[in-house]
Structures are given as structure tokens and as C-alpha cells.
Short mmCIF file of C-alpha atoms in Angstrom, two decimals:
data_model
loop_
_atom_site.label_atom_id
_atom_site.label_comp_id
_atom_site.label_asym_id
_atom_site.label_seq_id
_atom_site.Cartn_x
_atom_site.Cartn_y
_atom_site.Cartn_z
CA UNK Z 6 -14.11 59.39 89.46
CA UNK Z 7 -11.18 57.38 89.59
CA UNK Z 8 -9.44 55.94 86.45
CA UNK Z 9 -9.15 52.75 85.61
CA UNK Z 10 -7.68 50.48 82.23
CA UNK Z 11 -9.53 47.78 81.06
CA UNK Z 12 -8.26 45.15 78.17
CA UNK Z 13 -10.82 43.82 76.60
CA UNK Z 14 -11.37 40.81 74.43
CA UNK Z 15 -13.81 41.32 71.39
CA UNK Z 16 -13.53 37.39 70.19
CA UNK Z 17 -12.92 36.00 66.93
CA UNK Z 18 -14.43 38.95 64.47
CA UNK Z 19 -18.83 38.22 64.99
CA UNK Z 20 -19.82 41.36 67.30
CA UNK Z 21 -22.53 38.83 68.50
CA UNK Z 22 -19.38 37.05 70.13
CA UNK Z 23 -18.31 39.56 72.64
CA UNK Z 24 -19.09 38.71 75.86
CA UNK Z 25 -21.95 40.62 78.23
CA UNK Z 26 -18.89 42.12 80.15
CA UNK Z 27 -16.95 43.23 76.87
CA UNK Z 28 -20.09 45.32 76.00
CA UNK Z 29 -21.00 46.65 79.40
CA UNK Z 30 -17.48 48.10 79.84
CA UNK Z 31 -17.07 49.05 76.14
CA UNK Z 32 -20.19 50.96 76.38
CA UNK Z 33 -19.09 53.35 79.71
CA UNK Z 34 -15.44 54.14 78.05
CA UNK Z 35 -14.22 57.34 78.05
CA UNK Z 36 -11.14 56.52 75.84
CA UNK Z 37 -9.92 53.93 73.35
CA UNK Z 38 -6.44 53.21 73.16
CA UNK Z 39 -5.60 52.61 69.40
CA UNK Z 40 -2.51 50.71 68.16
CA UNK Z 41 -0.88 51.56 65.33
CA UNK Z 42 1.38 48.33 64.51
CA UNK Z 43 2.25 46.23 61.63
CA UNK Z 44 -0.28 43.80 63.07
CA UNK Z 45 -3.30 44.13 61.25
CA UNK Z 46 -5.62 42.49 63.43
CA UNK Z 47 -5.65 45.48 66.14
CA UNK Z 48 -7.93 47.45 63.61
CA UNK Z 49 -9.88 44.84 63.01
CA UNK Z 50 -10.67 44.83 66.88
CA UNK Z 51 -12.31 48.32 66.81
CA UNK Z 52 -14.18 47.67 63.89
CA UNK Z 53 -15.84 44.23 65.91
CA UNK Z 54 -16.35 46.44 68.80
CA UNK Z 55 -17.86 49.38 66.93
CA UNK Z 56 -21.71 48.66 67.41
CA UNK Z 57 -21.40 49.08 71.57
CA UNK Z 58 -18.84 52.01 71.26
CA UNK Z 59 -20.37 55.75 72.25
CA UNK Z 60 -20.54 58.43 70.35
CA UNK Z 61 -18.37 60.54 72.32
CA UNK Z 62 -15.66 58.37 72.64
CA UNK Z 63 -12.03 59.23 72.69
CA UNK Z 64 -9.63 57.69 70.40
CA UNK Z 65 -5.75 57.38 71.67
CA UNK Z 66 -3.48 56.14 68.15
CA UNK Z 67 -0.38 55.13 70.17
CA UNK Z 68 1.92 53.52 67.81
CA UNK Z 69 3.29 50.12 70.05
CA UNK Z 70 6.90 49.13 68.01
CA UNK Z 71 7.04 45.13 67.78
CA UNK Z 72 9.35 43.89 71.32
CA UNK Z 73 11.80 42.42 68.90
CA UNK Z 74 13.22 46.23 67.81
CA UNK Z 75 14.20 46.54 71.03
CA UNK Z 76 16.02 50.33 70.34
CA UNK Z 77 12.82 52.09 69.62
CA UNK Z 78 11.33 50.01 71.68
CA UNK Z 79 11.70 51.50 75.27
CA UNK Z 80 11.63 55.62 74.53
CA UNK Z 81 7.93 54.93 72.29
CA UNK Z 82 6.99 52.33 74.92
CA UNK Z 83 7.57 54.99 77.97
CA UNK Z 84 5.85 57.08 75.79
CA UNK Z 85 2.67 55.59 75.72
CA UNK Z 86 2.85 54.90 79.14
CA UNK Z 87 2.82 58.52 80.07
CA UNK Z 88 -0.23 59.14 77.84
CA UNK Z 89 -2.35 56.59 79.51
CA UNK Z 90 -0.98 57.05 82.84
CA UNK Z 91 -2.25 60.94 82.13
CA UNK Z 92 -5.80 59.67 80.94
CA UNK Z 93 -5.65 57.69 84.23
CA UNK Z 94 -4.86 60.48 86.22
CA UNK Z 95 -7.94 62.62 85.14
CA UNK Z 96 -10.32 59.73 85.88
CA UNK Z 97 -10.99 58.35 82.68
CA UNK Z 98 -12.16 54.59 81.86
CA UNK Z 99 -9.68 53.77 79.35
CA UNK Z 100 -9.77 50.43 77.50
CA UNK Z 101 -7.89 48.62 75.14
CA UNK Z 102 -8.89 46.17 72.71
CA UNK Z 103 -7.28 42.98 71.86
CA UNK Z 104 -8.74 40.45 69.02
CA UNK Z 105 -9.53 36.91 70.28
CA UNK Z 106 -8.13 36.96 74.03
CA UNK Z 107 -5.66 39.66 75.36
CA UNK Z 108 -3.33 36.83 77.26
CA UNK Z 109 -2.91 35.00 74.14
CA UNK Z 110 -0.52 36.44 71.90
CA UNK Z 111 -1.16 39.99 71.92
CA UNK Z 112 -0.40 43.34 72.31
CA UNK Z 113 -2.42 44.06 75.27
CA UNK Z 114 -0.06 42.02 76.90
CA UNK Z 115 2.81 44.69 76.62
CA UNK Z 116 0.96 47.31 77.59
CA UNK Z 117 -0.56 45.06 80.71
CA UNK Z 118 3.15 44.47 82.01
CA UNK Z 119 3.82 48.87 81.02
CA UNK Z 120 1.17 49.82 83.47
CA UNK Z 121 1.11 46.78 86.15
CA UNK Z 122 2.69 48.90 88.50
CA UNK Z 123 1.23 51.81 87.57
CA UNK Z 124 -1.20 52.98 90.73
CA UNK Z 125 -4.12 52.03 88.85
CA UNK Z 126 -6.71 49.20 88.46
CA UNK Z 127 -6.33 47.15 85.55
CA UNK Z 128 -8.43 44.83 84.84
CA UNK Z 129 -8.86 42.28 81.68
CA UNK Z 130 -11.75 40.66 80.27
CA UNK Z 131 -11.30 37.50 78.61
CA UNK Z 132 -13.15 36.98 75.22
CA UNK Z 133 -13.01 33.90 72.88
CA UNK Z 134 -10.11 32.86 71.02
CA UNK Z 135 -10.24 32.98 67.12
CA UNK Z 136 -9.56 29.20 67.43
CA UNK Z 137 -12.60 28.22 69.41
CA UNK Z 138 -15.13 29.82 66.77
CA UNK Z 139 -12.84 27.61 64.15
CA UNK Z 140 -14.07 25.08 66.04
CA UNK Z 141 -17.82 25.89 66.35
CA UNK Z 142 -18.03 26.51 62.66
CA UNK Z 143 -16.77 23.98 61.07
CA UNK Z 144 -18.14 21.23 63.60
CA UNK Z 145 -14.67 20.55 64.30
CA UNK Z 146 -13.88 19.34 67.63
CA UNK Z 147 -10.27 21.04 68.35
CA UNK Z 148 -9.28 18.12 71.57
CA UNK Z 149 -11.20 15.45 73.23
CA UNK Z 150 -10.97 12.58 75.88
CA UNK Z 151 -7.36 12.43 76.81
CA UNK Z 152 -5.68 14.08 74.26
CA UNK Z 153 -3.05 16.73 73.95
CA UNK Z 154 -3.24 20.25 72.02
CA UNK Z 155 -0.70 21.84 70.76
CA UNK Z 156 -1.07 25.91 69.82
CA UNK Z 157 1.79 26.65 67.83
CA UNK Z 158 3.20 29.74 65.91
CA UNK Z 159 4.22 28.57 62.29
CA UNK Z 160 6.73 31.88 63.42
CA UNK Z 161 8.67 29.41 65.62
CA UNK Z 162 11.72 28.59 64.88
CA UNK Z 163 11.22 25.18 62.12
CA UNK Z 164 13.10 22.50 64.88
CA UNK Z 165 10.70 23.85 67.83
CA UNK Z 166 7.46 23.09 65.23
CA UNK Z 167 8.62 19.55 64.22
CA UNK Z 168 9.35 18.53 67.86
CA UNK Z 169 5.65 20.15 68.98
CA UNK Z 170 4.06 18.19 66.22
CA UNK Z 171 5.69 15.25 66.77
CA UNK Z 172 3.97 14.56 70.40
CA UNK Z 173 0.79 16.50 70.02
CA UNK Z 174 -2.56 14.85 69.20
CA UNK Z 175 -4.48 18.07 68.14
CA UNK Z 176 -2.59 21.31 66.32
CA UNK Z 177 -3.90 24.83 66.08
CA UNK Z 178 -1.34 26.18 63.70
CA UNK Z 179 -1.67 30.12 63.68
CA UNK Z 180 0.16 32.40 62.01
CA UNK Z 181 0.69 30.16 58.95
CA UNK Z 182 0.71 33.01 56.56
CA UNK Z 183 4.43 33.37 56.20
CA UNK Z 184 5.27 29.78 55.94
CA UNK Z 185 2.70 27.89 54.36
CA UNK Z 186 4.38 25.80 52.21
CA UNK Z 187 6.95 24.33 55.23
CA UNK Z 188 4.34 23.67 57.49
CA UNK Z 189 2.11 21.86 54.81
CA UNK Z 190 5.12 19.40 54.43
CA UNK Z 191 5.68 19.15 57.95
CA UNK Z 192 1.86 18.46 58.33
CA UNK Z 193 2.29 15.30 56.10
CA UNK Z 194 5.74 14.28 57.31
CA UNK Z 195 3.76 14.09 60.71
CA UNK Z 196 0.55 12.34 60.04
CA UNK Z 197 -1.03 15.55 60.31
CA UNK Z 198 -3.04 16.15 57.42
CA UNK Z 199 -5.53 14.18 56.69
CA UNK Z 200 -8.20 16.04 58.58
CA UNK Z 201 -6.62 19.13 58.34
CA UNK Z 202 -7.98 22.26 57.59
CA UNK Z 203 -7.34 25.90 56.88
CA UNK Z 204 -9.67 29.02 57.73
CA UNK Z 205 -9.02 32.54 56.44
CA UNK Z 206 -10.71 35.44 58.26
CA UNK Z 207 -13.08 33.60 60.48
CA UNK Z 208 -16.63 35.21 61.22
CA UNK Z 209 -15.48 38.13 59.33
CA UNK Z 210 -16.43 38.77 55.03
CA UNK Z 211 -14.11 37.08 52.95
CA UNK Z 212 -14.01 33.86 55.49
CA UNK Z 213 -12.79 31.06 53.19
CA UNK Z 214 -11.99 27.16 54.15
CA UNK Z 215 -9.97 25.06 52.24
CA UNK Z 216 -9.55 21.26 52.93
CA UNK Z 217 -7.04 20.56 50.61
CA UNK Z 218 -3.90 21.21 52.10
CA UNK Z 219 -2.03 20.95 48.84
CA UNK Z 220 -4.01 23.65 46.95
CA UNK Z 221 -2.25 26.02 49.38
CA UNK Z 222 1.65 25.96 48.26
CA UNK Z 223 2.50 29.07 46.48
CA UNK Z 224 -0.70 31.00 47.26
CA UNK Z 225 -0.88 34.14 48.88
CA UNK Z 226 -2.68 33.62 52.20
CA UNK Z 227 -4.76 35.96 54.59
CA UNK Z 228 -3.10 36.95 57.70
CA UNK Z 229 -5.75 35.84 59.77
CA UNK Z 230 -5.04 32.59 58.55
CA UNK Z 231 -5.25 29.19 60.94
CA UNK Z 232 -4.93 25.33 60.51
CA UNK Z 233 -6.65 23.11 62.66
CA UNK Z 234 -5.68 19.42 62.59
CA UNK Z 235 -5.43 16.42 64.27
CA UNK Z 236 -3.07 12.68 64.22
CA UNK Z 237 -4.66 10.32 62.03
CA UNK P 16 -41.36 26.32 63.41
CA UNK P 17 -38.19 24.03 61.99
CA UNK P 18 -36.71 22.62 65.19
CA UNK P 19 -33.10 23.07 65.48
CA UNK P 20 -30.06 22.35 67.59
CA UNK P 21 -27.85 24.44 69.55
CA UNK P 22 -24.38 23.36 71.71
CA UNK P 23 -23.29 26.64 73.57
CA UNK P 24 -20.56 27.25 75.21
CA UNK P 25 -21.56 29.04 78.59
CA UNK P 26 -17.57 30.41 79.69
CA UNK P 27 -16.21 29.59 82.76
CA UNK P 28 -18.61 30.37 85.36
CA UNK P 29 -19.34 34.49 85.80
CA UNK P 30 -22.73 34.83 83.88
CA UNK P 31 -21.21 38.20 82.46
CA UNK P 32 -18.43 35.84 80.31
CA UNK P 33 -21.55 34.82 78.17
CA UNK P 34 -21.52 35.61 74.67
CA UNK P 35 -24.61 37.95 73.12
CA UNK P 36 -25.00 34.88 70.95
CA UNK P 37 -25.27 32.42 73.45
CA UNK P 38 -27.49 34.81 75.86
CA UNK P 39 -29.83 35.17 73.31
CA UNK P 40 -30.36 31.89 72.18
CA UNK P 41 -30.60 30.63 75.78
CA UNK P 42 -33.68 33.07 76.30
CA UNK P 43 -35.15 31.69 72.76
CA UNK P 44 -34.52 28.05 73.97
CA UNK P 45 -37.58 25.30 74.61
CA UNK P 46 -35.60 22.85 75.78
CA UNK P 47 -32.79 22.49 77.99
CA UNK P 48 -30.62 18.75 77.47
CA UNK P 49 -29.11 18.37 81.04
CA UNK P 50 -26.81 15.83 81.14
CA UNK P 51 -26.46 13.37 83.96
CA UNK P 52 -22.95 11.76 83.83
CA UNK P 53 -19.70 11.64 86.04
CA UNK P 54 -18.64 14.83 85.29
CA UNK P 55 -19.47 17.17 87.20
CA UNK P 56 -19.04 20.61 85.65
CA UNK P 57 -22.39 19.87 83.31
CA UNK P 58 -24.23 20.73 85.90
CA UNK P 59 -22.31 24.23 86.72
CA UNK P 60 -23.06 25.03 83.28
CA UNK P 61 -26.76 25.09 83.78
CA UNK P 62 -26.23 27.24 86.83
CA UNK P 63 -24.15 29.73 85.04
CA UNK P 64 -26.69 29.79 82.66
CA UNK P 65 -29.74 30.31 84.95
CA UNK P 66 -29.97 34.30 84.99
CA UNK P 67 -31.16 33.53 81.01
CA UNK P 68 -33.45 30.92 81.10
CA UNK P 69 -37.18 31.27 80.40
CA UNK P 70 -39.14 30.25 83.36
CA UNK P 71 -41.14 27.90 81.60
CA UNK P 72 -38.72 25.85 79.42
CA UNK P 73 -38.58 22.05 79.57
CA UNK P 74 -35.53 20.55 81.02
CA UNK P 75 -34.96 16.72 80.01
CA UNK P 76 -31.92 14.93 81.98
CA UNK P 77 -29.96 12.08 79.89
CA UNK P 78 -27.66 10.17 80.56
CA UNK P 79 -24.44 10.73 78.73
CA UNK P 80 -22.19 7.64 79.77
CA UNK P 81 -18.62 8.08 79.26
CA UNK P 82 -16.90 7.20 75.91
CA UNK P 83 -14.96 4.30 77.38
CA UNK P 84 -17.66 2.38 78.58
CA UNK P 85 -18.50 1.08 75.06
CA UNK P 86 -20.64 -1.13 76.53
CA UNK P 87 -23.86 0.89 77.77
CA UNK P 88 -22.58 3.34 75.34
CA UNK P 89 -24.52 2.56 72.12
CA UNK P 90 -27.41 1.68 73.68
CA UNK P 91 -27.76 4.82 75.80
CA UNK P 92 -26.69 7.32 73.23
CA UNK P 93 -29.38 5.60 70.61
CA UNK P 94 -31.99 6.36 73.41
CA UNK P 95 -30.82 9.87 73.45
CA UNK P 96 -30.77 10.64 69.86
CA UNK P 97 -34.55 9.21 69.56
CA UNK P 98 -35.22 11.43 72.59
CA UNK P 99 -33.49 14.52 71.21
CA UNK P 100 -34.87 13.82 67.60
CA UNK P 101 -38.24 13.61 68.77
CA UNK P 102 -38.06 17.17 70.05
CA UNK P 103 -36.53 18.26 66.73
CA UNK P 104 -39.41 16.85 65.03
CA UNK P 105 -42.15 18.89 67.07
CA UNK P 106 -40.66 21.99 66.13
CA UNK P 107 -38.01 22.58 69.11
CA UNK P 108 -35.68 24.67 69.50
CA UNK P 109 -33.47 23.22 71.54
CA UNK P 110 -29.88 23.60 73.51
CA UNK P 111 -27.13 21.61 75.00
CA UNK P 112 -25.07 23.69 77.56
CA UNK P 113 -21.70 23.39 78.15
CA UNK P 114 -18.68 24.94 80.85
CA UNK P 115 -16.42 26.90 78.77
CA UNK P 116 -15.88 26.21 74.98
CA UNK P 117 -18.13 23.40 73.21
CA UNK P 118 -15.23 22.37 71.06
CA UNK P 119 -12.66 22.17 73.69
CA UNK P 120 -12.99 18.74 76.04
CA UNK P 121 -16.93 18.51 75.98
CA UNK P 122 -19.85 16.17 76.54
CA UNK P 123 -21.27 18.18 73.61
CA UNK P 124 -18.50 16.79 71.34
CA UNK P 125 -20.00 13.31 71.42
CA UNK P 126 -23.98 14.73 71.38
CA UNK P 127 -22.80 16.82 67.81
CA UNK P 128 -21.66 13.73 66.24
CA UNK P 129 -24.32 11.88 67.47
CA UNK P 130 -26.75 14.28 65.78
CA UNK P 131 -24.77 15.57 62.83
CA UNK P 132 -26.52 13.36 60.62
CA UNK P 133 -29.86 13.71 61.59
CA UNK P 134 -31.62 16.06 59.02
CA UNK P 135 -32.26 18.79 61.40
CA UNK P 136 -29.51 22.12 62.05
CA UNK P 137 -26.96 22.62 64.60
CA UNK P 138 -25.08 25.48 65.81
CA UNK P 139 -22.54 25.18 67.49
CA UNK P 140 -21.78 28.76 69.67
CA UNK P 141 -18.12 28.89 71.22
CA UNK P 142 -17.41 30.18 74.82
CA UNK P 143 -14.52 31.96 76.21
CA UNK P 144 -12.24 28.57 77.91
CA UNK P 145 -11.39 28.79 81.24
CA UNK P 146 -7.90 29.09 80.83
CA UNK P 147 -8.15 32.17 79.14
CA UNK P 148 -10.91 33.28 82.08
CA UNK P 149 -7.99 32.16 84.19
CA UNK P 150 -5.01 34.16 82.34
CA UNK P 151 -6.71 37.37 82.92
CA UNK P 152 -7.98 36.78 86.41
CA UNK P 153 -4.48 36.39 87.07
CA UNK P 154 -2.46 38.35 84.93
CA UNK P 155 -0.86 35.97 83.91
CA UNK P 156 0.33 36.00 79.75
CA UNK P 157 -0.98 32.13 78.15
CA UNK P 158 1.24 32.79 75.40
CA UNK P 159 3.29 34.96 73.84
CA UNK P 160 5.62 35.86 70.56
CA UNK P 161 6.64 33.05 68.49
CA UNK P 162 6.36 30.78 71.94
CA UNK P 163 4.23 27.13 71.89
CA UNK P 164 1.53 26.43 74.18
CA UNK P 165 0.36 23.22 74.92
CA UNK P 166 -3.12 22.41 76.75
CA UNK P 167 -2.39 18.51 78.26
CA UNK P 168 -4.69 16.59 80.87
CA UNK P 169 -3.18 15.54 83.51
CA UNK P 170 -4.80 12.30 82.94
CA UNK P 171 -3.05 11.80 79.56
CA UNK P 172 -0.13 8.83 79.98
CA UNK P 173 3.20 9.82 81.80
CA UNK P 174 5.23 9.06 78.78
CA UNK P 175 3.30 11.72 76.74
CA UNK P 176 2.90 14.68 78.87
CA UNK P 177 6.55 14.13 79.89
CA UNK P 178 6.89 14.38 75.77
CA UNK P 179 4.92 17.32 75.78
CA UNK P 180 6.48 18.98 78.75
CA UNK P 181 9.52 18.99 77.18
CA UNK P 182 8.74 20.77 74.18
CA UNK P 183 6.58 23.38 74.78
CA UNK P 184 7.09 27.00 76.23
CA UNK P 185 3.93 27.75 78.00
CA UNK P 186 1.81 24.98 79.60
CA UNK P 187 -2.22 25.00 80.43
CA UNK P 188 -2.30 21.58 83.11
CA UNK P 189 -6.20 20.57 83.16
CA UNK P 190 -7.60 17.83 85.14
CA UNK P 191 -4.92 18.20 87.46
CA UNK P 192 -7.32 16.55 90.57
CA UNK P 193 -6.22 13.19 90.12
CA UNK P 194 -2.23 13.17 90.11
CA UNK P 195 -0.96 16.45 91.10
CA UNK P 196 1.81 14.69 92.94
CA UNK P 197 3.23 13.14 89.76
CA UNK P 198 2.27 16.57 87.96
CA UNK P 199 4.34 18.81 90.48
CA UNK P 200 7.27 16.71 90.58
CA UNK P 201 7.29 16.72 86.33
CA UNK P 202 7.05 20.56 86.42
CA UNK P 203 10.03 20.45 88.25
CA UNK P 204 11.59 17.85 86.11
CA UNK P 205 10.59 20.06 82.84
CA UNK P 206 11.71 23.42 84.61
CA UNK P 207 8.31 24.74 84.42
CA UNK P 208 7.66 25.15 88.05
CA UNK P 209 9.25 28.51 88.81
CA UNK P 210 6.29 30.39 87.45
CA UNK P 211 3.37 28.13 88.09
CA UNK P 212 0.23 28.84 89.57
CA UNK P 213 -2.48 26.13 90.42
CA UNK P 214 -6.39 28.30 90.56
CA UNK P 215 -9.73 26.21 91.40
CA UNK P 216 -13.15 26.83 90.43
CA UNK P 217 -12.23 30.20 88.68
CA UNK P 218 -14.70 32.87 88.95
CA UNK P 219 -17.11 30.57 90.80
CA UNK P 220 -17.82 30.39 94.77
CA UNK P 221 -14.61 29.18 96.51
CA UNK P 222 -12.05 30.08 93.67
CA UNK P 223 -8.78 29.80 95.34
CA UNK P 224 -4.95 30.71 93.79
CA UNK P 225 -2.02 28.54 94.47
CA UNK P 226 1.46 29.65 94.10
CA UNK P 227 3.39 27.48 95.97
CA UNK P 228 2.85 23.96 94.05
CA UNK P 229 4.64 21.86 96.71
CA UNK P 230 1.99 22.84 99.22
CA UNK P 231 -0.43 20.98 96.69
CA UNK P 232 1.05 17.27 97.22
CA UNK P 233 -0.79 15.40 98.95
CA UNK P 234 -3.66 17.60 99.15
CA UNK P 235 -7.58 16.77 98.00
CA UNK P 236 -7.82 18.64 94.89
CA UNK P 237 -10.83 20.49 93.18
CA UNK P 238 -12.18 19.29 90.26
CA UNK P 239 -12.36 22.01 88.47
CA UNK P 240 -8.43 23.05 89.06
CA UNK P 241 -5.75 24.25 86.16
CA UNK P 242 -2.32 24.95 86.65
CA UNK P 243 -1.23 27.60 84.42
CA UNK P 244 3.19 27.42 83.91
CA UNK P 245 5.70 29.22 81.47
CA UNK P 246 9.56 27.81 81.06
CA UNK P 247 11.86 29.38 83.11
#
């Protein structure tokens, strides 16, 4: 058998969200590559993917150093590589799973551009973006008709987030844990937030909404924390 | 039985890019709303969903006109909600189907309003977009880091999505069919054309890849066609 790497997209946390490809695949694997990163979410993946996973399963903890600490960055990097390029080489289906979507700010897509040019198939499975099941679940339509949205870090640098707010219509505002209080002001100074809206931990226990953008200066907030809002 | 409502979001055309969720509501479903309007993908979305549907559920075609023809609006949307209503009120369970996510640029947007207030449950499932479908088709990162992506139809005014253009990092270009001359010359404008990539009908019969966006001017473009771009 020949080896091949899959990414796969589990969706936004409800194992009923996964797509019929995401559990096909996820049921044949031979090996699960498992990050070990400051980002919390990559745990949460295998834990969404965990009813369709075999018994038999290998799991691979690779530890994948953020790109910004760009020393350590290349020797674990070429690391991993090897390992996987290894599991590849003895025919194993080896996947890797991604939160949400694997193109859209993840992980996976490191290791995607490690083993591109690899020898081996890769191939990625989509799945549904945290921010669409926002959407579904609180009946709130993220962009309609003509109009513009705007997906932005609150990470980005605080220039980049007022110019992006200022000519969007619709705003999925991720990341907002670090920042809160910022972007709630910028939400205001932009005619932002009056329909906006904050969801911790979407489809997974502990989900909370909170309308009132106010109430959220000085609190703590989830990490898997997002804002949907629109102009008006 | 209660009736109740369901808008699903069917992916972007390969029946495997289902959700559980929405597969298994699809093969509970009594009714089937097919709309009947101008836009064309509504009817892909019942063909995507096909390999799920019970043989002997009852498909009712409406006619959803668009939003800015306020004038047969009312009228034909009132006739709709009585229609759809009536089926809630003899127990139905019954679905609205739609390409990609519900949430994201849908018919379904204007049906959940519509029915919101009605006294009988929605649902609303989300579906994996097709840009995401389209970013892992390709290989091709949506987003990255602390980098802004902005989702703009090409049909928004030139003022704006030259706004937009100029802000964000990564760009998702939908309903790119009916100006991609103006759209490839503001790529260019924007620097975003270096890394571009135009697909149509992704994942469905005659999908075709585009790297070269000059060779689209002029051309007849699919309806169903995104242009995918990153800055630099």
C-alpha cells in the first residue's frame, strides 16, 4: 500500500458536523499526527474527531513551534518532516487534523507547504469554518446581497483593523481574546456594534453568547472566542 | 409529529462534503422547498443532495423573486410563507437546501426571516463554503497568521471593492461572471494578481482552474466562478 497524508477538517466542535469524507478517511487511518502547540484548539480537534477514530490507531505528538520563532523553527520543523515522510514511506494513511478548515488559519497549513514536495499524495478535506456554525446558531446571517465581509484577526496590527472595518459591511472578528477591550471601541467608533455579537466555544460545553458588547471590557475571555457583526 | 423547519447547507457540490447533520436530516425530510428564481445554483443544490433523498418525499417549487424587485416581492413571499406554514401545520418536517453555507449569500437568508416568527422551529445546519472547498482543491492557503481576508462580490460598486482591495491581505472574488474585465485589471491595480487563480464549478462536472487571469478578459464566464488572490 502506498502512503498517503490527508488534512482533514473536523468543523466547528459538533462531531455531527464533519463531513461524510472527514469520517470515511478518519475511519481507514493508520496514524494521527498530533500537535503539540500553544494553540489550544489542535486538541480540541481530536477530541471532535474521536467517535470515527479506530481503535488501533497511531498517535504521532510532533510538537510544531509557532512560524514567528523562526530559530527553532526550521531544525523541529525538518524534524517532523522526517517522521511523517518515514510513516509515508512504510505505506501508512496518515492524517492530520485541523479545527474549522485547514486553509484558514491553521497549522495544517505549515505542514501542507513541509511535505508539498514530498513524493507523496496529499490531499485536504475541507470542513466548515467555526464562523459558519456562528452563523447557523444564532440565526445570524454573516453577508448578504451585495455586501462585503471582512475576516479579520483582532492579532493584526490595530491600523490594519481600523482600515478593514472601515470599508467592510459584515466583520467576523476572531481571535478577540487578547484584545477585547480595543476592538470593542473600535466596534463603536465604526458603527459596528449595534448588532454585534460574541460567541465563546461554539457547539462545544461551555458555549456562551453575549450581546452586550460592553459587558465584555476587563473580562477574561475564551480562546475560542468570535464576534460577528455588521454596519448599522 | 410537531412540524419543523430546516435550511441546510449542502457544500459545494461533491455529495461526500455533506455534513452527518445535514445527511441525516435530508433522509428524515417530507418536504423538499425548491426554489425557482434567477439564480441558478438552487437548483445544483438539490442535485448534490439527491444520493439522500427519500424516494417518496414531496417537492414544492416557489418562487423566490429577488430582493430588489420590491414590487412582486411581498406579495410572492406572503404566498410562500402561507404555503410553507401550511406544511408546518400538518406536522412536516420540512427542508430548504442550499449550495454551500446557509448563512453565507443565500436564498435561505430571506426564507429564515420570513419564517422566524412563525411559531414553528428552525434549524439552521451550516455547510462547508466553496471557497474553502476551493482552498483545498487547490492548495492554496485562504488565510493565514495575523493576515485579513476579505470575501467581496464582484458585483459590489467599484468604489468599494477598490476600498476593500486595498486593505486586505488575502482576497475570496465571488460572482466574478459579470465584470471580470474590470476585476482583472483592479487585481492588478491592488497588486493582488501575482498569485491569483480563477476555478469554475468546483468539484462539479466541468470544474476548470485558471492561472493566467489575462486569458479571462473577454471571455464568457461560469456562473459559479471564484477567484481566489493573496498580496504579493
Amino acid at each position: 500500500m502506498a502512503g498517503i497524508f490527508y488534512g482533514i477538517g473536523v468543523g466547528p466542535g459538533d462531531p455531527e458536523l464533519l463531513t461524510l469524507k472527514a469520517v470515511s478517511v478518519i475511519r481507514e487511518a493508520d496514524v494521527i499526527i498530533a500537535p503539540k502547540t500553544e494553540k489550544k484548539e489542535d486538541s480540541v480537534a481530536l477530541s471532535i474527531a474521536a467517535p470515527y477514530v479506530k481503535e488501533n490507531v497511531q498517535i504521532v505528538k510532533l510538537v510544531f513551534p509557532m512560524v514567528s520563532d523562526s530559530d527553532t523553527l526550521s531544525e523541529a520543523w525538518e524534524y517532523n518532516k522526517n517522521v511523517i515522510v518515514d510513516l509515508l514511506k512504510a505505506g501508512k494513511k496518515v492524517i492530520f487534523l485541523t479545527l474549522g478548515d485547514p486553509m484558514f488559519y491553521s497549522t495544517y497549513i505549515y505542514v501542507f507547504r513541509l511535505l508539498e514536495n514530498c513524493g507523496y499524495p496529499i490531499e485536504t478535506i475541507p470542513g466548515v469554518p467555526a464562523f459558519c456554525a456562528i452563523g447557523s446558531k444564532l440565526g445570524y446571517p454573516l453577508v448578504e446581497g451585495n455586501d462585503i465581509l471582512s475576516i479579520i484577526p483582532a492579532t493584526a496590527s490595530p491600523d490594519k483593523v481600523d482600515k478593514a472595518l472601515s470599508v467592510t459591511d459584515n466583520v467576523v472578528l476572531m481571535k478577540v481574546y487578547k484584545n477585547v477591550n480595543d476592538i470593542v471601541d473600535k466596534l463603536h467608533q465604526h458603527n459596528l456594534s449595534g448588532q454585534a455579537v460574541m460567541i465563546s466555544r461554539c457547539g462545544l460545553p461551555e458555549e456562551e453568547v453575549i450581546c452586550d458588547l460592553d459587558s465584555l471590557k476587563g473580562r477574561k475571555i475564551n480562546y475560542l472566542s468570535t464576534i460577528l457583526s455588521r454596519r448599522g
